[in-house]
mmCIF file of C-alpha atoms and ligand atoms in Angstrom:
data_model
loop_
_atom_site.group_PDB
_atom_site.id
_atom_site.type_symbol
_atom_site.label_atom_id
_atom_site.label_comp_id
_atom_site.label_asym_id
_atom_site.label_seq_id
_atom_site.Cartn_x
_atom_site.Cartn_y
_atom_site.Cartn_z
ATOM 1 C CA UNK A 1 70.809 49.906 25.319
ATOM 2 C CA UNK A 2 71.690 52.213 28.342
ATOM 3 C CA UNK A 3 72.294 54.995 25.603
ATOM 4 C CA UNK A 4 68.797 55.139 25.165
ATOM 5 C CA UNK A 5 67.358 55.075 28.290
ATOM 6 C CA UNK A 6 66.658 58.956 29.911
ATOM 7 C CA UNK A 7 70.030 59.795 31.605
ATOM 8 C CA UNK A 8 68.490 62.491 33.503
ATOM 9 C CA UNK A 9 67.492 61.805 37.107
ATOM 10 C CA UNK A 10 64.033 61.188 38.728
ATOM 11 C CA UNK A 11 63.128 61.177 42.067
ATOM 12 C CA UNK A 12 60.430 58.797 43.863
ATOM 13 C CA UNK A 13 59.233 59.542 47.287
ATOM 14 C CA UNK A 14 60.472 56.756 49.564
ATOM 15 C CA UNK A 15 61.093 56.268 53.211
ATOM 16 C CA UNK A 16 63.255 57.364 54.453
ATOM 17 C CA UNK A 17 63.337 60.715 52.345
ATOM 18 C CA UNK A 18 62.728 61.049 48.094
ATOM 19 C CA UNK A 19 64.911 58.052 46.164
ATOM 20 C CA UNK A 20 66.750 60.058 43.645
ATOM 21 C CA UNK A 21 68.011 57.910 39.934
ATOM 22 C CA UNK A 22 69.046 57.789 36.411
ATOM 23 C CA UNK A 23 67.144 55.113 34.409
ATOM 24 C CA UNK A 24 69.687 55.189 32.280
ATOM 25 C CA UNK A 25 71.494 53.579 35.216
ATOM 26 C CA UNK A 26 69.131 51.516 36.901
ATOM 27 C CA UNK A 27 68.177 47.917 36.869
ATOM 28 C CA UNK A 28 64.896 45.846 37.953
ATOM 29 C CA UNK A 29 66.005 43.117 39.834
ATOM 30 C CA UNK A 30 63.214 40.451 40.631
ATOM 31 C CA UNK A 31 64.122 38.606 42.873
ATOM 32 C CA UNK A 32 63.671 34.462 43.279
ATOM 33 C CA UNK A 33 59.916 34.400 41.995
ATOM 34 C CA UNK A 34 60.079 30.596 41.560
ATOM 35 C CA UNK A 35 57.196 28.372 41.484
ATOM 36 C CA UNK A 36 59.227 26.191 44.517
ATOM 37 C CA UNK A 37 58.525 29.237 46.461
ATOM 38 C CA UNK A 38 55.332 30.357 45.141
ATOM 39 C CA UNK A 39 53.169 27.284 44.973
ATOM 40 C CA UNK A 40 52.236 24.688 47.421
ATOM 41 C CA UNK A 41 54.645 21.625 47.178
ATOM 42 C CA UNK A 42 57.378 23.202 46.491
ATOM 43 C CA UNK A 43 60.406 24.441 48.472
ATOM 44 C CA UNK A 44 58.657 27.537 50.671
ATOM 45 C CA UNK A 45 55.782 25.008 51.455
ATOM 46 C CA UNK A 46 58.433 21.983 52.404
ATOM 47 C CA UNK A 47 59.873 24.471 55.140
ATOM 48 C CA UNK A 48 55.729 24.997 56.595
ATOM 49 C CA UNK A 49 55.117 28.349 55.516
ATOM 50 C CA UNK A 50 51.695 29.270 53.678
ATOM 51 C CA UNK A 51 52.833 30.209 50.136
ATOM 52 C CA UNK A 52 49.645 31.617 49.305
ATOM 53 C CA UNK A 53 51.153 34.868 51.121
ATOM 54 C CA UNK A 54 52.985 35.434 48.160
ATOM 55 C CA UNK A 55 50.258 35.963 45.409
ATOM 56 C CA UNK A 56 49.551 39.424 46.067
ATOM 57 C CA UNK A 57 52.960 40.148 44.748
ATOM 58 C CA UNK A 58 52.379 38.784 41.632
ATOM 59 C CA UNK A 59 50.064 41.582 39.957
ATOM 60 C CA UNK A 60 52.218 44.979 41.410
ATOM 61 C CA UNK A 61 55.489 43.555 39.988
ATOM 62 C CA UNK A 62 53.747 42.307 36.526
ATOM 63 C CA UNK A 63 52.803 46.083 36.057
ATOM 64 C CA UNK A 64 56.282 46.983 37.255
ATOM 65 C CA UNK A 65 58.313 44.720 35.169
ATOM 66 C CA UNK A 66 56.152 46.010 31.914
ATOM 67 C CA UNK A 67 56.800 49.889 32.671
ATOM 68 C CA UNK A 68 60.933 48.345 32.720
ATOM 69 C CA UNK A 69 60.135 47.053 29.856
ATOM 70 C CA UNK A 70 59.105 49.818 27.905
ATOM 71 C CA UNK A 71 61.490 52.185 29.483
ATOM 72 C CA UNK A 72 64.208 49.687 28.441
ATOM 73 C CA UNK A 73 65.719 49.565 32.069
ATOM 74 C CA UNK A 74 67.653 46.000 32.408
ATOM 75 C CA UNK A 75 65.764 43.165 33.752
ATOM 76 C CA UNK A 76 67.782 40.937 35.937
ATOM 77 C CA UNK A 77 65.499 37.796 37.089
ATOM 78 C CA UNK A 78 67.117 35.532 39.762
ATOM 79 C CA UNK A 79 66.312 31.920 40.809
ATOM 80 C CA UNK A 80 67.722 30.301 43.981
ATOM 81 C CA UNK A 81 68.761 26.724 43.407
ATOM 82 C CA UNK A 82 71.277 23.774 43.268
ATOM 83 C CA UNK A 83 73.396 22.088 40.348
ATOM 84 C CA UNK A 84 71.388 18.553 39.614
ATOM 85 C CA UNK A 85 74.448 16.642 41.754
ATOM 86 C CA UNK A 86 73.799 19.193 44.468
ATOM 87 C CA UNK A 87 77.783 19.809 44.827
ATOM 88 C CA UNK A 88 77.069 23.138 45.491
ATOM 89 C CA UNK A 89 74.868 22.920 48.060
ATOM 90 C CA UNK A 90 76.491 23.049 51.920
ATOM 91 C CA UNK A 91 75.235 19.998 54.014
ATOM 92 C CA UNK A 92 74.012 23.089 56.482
ATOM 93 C CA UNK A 93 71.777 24.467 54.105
ATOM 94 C CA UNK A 94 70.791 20.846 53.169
ATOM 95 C CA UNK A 95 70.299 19.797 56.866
ATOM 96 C CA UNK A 96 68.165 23.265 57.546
ATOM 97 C CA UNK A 97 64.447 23.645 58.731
ATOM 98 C CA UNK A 98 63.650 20.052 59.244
ATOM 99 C CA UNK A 99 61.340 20.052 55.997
ATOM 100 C CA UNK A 100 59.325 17.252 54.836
ATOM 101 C CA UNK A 101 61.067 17.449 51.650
ATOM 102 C CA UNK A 102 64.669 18.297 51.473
ATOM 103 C CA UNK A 103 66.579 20.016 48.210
ATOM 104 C CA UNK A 104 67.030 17.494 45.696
ATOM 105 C CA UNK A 105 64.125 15.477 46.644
ATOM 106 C CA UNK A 106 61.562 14.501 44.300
ATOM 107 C CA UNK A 107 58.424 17.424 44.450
ATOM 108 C CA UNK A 108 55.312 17.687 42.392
ATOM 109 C CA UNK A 109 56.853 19.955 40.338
ATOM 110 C CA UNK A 110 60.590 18.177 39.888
ATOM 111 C CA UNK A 111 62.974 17.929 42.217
ATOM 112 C CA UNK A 112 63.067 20.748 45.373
ATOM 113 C CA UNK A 113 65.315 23.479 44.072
ATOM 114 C CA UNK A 114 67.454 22.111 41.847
ATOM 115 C CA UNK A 115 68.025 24.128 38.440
ATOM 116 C CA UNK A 116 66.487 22.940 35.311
ATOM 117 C CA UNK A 117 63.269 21.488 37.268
ATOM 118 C CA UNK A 118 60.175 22.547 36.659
ATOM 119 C CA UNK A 119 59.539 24.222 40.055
ATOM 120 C CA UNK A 120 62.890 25.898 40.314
ATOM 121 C CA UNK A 121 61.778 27.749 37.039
ATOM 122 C CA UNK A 122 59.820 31.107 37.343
ATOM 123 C CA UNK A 123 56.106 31.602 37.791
ATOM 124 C CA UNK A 124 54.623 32.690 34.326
ATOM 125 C CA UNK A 125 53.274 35.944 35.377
ATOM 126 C CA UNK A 126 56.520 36.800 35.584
ATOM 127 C CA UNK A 127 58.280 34.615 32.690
ATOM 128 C CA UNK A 128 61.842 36.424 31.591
ATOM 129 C CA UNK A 129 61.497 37.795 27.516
ATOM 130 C CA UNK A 130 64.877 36.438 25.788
ATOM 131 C CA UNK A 131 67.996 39.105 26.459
ATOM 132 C CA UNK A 132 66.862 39.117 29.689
ATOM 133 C CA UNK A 133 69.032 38.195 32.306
ATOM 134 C CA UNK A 134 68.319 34.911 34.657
ATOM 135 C CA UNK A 135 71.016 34.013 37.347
ATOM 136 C CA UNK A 136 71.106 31.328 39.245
ATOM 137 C CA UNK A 137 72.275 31.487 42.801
ATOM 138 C CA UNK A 138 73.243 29.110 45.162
ATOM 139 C CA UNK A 139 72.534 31.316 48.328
ATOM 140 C CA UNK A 140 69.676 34.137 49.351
ATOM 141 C CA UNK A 141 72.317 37.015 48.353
ATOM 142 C CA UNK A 142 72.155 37.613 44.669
ATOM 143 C CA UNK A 143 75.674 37.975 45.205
ATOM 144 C CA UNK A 144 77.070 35.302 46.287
ATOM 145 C CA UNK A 145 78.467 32.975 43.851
ATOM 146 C CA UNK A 146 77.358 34.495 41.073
ATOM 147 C CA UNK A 147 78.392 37.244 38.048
ATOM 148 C CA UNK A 148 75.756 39.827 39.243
ATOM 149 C CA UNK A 149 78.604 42.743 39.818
ATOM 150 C CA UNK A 150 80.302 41.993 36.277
ATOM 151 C CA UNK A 151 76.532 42.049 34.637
ATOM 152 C CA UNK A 152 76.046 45.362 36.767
ATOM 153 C CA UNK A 153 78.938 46.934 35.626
ATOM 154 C CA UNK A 154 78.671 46.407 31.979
ATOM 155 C CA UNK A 155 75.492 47.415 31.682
ATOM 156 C CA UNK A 156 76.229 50.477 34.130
ATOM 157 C CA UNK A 157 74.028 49.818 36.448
ATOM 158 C CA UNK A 158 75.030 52.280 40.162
ATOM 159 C CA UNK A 159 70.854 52.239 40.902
ATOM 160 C CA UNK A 160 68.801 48.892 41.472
ATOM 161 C CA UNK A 161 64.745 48.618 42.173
ATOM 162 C CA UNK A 162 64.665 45.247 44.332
ATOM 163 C CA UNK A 163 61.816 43.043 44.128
ATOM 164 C CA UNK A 164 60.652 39.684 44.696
ATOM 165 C CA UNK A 165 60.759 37.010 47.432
ATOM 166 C CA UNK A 166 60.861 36.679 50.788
ATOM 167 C CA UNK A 167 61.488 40.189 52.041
ATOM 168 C CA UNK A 168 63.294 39.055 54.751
ATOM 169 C CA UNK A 169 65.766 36.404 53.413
ATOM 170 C CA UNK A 170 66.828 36.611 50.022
ATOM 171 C CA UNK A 171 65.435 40.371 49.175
ATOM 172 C CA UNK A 172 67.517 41.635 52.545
ATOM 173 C CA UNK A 173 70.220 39.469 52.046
ATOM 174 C CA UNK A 174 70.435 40.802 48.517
ATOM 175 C CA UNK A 175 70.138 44.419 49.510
ATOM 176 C CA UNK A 176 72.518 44.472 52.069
ATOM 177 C CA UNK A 177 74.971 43.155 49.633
ATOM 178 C CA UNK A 178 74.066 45.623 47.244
ATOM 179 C CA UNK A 179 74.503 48.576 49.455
ATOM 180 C CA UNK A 180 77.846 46.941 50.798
ATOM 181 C CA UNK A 181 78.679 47.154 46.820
ATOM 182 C CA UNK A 182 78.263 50.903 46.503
ATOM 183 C CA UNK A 183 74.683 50.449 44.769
ATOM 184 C CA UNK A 184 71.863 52.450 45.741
ATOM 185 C CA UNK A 185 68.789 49.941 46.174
ATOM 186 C CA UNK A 186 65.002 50.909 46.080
ATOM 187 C CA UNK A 187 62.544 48.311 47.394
ATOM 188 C CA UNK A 188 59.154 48.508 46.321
ATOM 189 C CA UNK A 189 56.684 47.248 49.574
ATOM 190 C CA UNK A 190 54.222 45.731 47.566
ATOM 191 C CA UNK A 191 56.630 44.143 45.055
ATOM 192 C CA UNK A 192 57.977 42.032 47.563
ATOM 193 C CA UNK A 193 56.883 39.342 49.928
ATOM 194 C CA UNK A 194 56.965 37.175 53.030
ATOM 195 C CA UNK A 195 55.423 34.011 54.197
ATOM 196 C CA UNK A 196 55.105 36.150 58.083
ATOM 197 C CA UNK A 197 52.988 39.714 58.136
ATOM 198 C CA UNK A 198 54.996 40.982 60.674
ATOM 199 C CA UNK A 199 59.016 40.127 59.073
ATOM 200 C CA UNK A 200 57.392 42.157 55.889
ATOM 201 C CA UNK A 201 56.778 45.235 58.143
ATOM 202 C CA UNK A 202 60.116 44.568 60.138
ATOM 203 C CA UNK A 203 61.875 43.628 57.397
ATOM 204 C CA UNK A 204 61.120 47.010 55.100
ATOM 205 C CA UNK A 205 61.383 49.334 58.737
ATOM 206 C CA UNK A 206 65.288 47.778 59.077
ATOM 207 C CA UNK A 207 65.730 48.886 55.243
ATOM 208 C CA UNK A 208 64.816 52.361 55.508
ATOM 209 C CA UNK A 209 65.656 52.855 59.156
ATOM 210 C CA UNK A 210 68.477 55.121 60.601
ATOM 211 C CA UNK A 211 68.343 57.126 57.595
ATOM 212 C CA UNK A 212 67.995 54.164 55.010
ATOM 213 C CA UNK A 213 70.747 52.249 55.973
ATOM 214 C CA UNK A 214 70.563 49.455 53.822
ATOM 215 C CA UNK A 215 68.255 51.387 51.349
ATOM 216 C CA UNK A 216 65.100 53.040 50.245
ATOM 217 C CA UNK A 217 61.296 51.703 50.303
ATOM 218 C CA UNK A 218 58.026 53.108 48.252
ATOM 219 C CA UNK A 219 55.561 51.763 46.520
ATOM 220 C CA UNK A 220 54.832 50.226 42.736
ATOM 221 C CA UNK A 221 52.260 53.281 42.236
ATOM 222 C CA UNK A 222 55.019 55.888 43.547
ATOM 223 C CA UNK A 223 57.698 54.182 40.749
ATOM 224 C CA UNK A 224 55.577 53.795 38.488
ATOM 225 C CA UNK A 225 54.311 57.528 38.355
ATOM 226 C CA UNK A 226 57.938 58.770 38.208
ATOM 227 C CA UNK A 227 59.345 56.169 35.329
ATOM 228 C CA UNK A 228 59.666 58.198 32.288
ATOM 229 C CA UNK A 229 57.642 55.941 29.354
ATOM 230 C CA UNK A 230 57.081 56.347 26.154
ATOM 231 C CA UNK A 231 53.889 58.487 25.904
ATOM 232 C CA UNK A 232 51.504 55.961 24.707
ATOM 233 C CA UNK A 233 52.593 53.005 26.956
ATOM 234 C CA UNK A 234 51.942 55.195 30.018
ATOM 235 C CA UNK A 235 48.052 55.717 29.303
HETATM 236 N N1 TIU B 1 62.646 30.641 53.286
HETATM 237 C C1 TIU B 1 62.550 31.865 52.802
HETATM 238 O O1 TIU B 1 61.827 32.727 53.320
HETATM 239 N N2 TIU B 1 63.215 32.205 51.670
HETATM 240 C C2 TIU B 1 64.149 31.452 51.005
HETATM 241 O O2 TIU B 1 64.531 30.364 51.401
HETATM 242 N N3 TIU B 1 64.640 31.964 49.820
HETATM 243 C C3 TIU B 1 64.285 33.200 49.311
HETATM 244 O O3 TIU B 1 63.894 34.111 50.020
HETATM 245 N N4 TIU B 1 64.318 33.342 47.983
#
């Protein structure tokens, strides 16, 4: 309940200067850690990238999501992906990358990308606790065609700490739409990942560049140091 989450605000140092927030108002957003992205045979492999990039992620943002967790900030876990009868899916993003497997096509873990499948499910490092939210999105913006501003709003969220994967398509895509919203995102460098060394360094530069023009970047340590927890969970 926001009401019980410290309204007071915090500050993190972050490129490009200290990330000032309310917890009360802020929300962990994970971004698209699906096994189709994740794991080899699934969607992220299908387009030739080397998924195993992506591991490291896994252990920062399990710490992460537990000190939301016991602060009580929001969760908000998001899975890119297609209706079964893949109406919602634009024959350009269907035609895209030349992969070996296209969306909808049978995978060793289901069918590439489409919701309810196995592999378009999160990884279970990561596995959402009930009352937490899970959208589904048909693009890399968590956005576009879906309820993220009404969930936002309700819950009275201004403040959002972006993780998840790739850094450079759907955690960028997401954050510029954030900051086009009015929210003020903080993207944690080693709670985020990309299949390419160098778009990860790019991609966090172009965040905090020209003053942090799409947004702020620090570290899991530097967060979690500043979260206020409950005295025995932060031991
Ligand atoms: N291909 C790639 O880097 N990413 C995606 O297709 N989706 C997300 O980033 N989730």
């Amino acid at each position: 309940m926001p009401e019980e989450r410290p309204d007071t605000l915090v500050s993190v140092p972050a490129r490009p200067g200290a990330f000032s927030f309310a917890p009360a108002r802020t929300a962990l957003l994970i971004i698209d850690m699906q096994r189709d992205f994740l794991l080899p045979g699934g969607f992220g492999e299908t387009l030739g990238n080397d998924v195993g990039r992506l591991a490291a992620v896994v252990p920062p943002l399990q710490r992460v999501l537990a000190a939301a967790r016991e602060t009580g900030l929001p969760v908000i876990h998001t899975r890119e992906g297609h209706r079964p009868d893949l109406s919602d899916l634009p024959p350009a993003k269907h035609r895209r990358g030349k992969p070996s497997l296209r969306i909808g096509d049978p995978g060793p873990y289901g069918r590439i990308l489409v919701r309810g499948e196995y592999g378009h499910d999160i990884v279970d490092e990561l596995a959402p606790l009930p009352g937490e939210v899970v959208l589904d999105k048909p693009g890399k913006g968590a956005f576009y065609g879906t309820d993220l501003e009404e969930v936002l709003r309700a819950q009275g969220v201004e403040s959002l700490v972006v993780t998840g994967v790739t850094t450079e398509v759907c955690v960028h895509t997401t954050v510029r739409e954030a900051n086009d919203r009015g929210y003020e995102a903080l993207v944690l460098s080693d709670c985020v990942g990309s299949y390419f060394p160098e778009f990860q360094r790019v991609g966090l530069d172009m965040i905090a560049a020209q003053g942090g023009i799409f947004g702020w970047v620090t570290d899991s340590a530097s967060l979690l140091a500043a979260l206020p927890r409950p005295a025995a969970a932060a031991v």
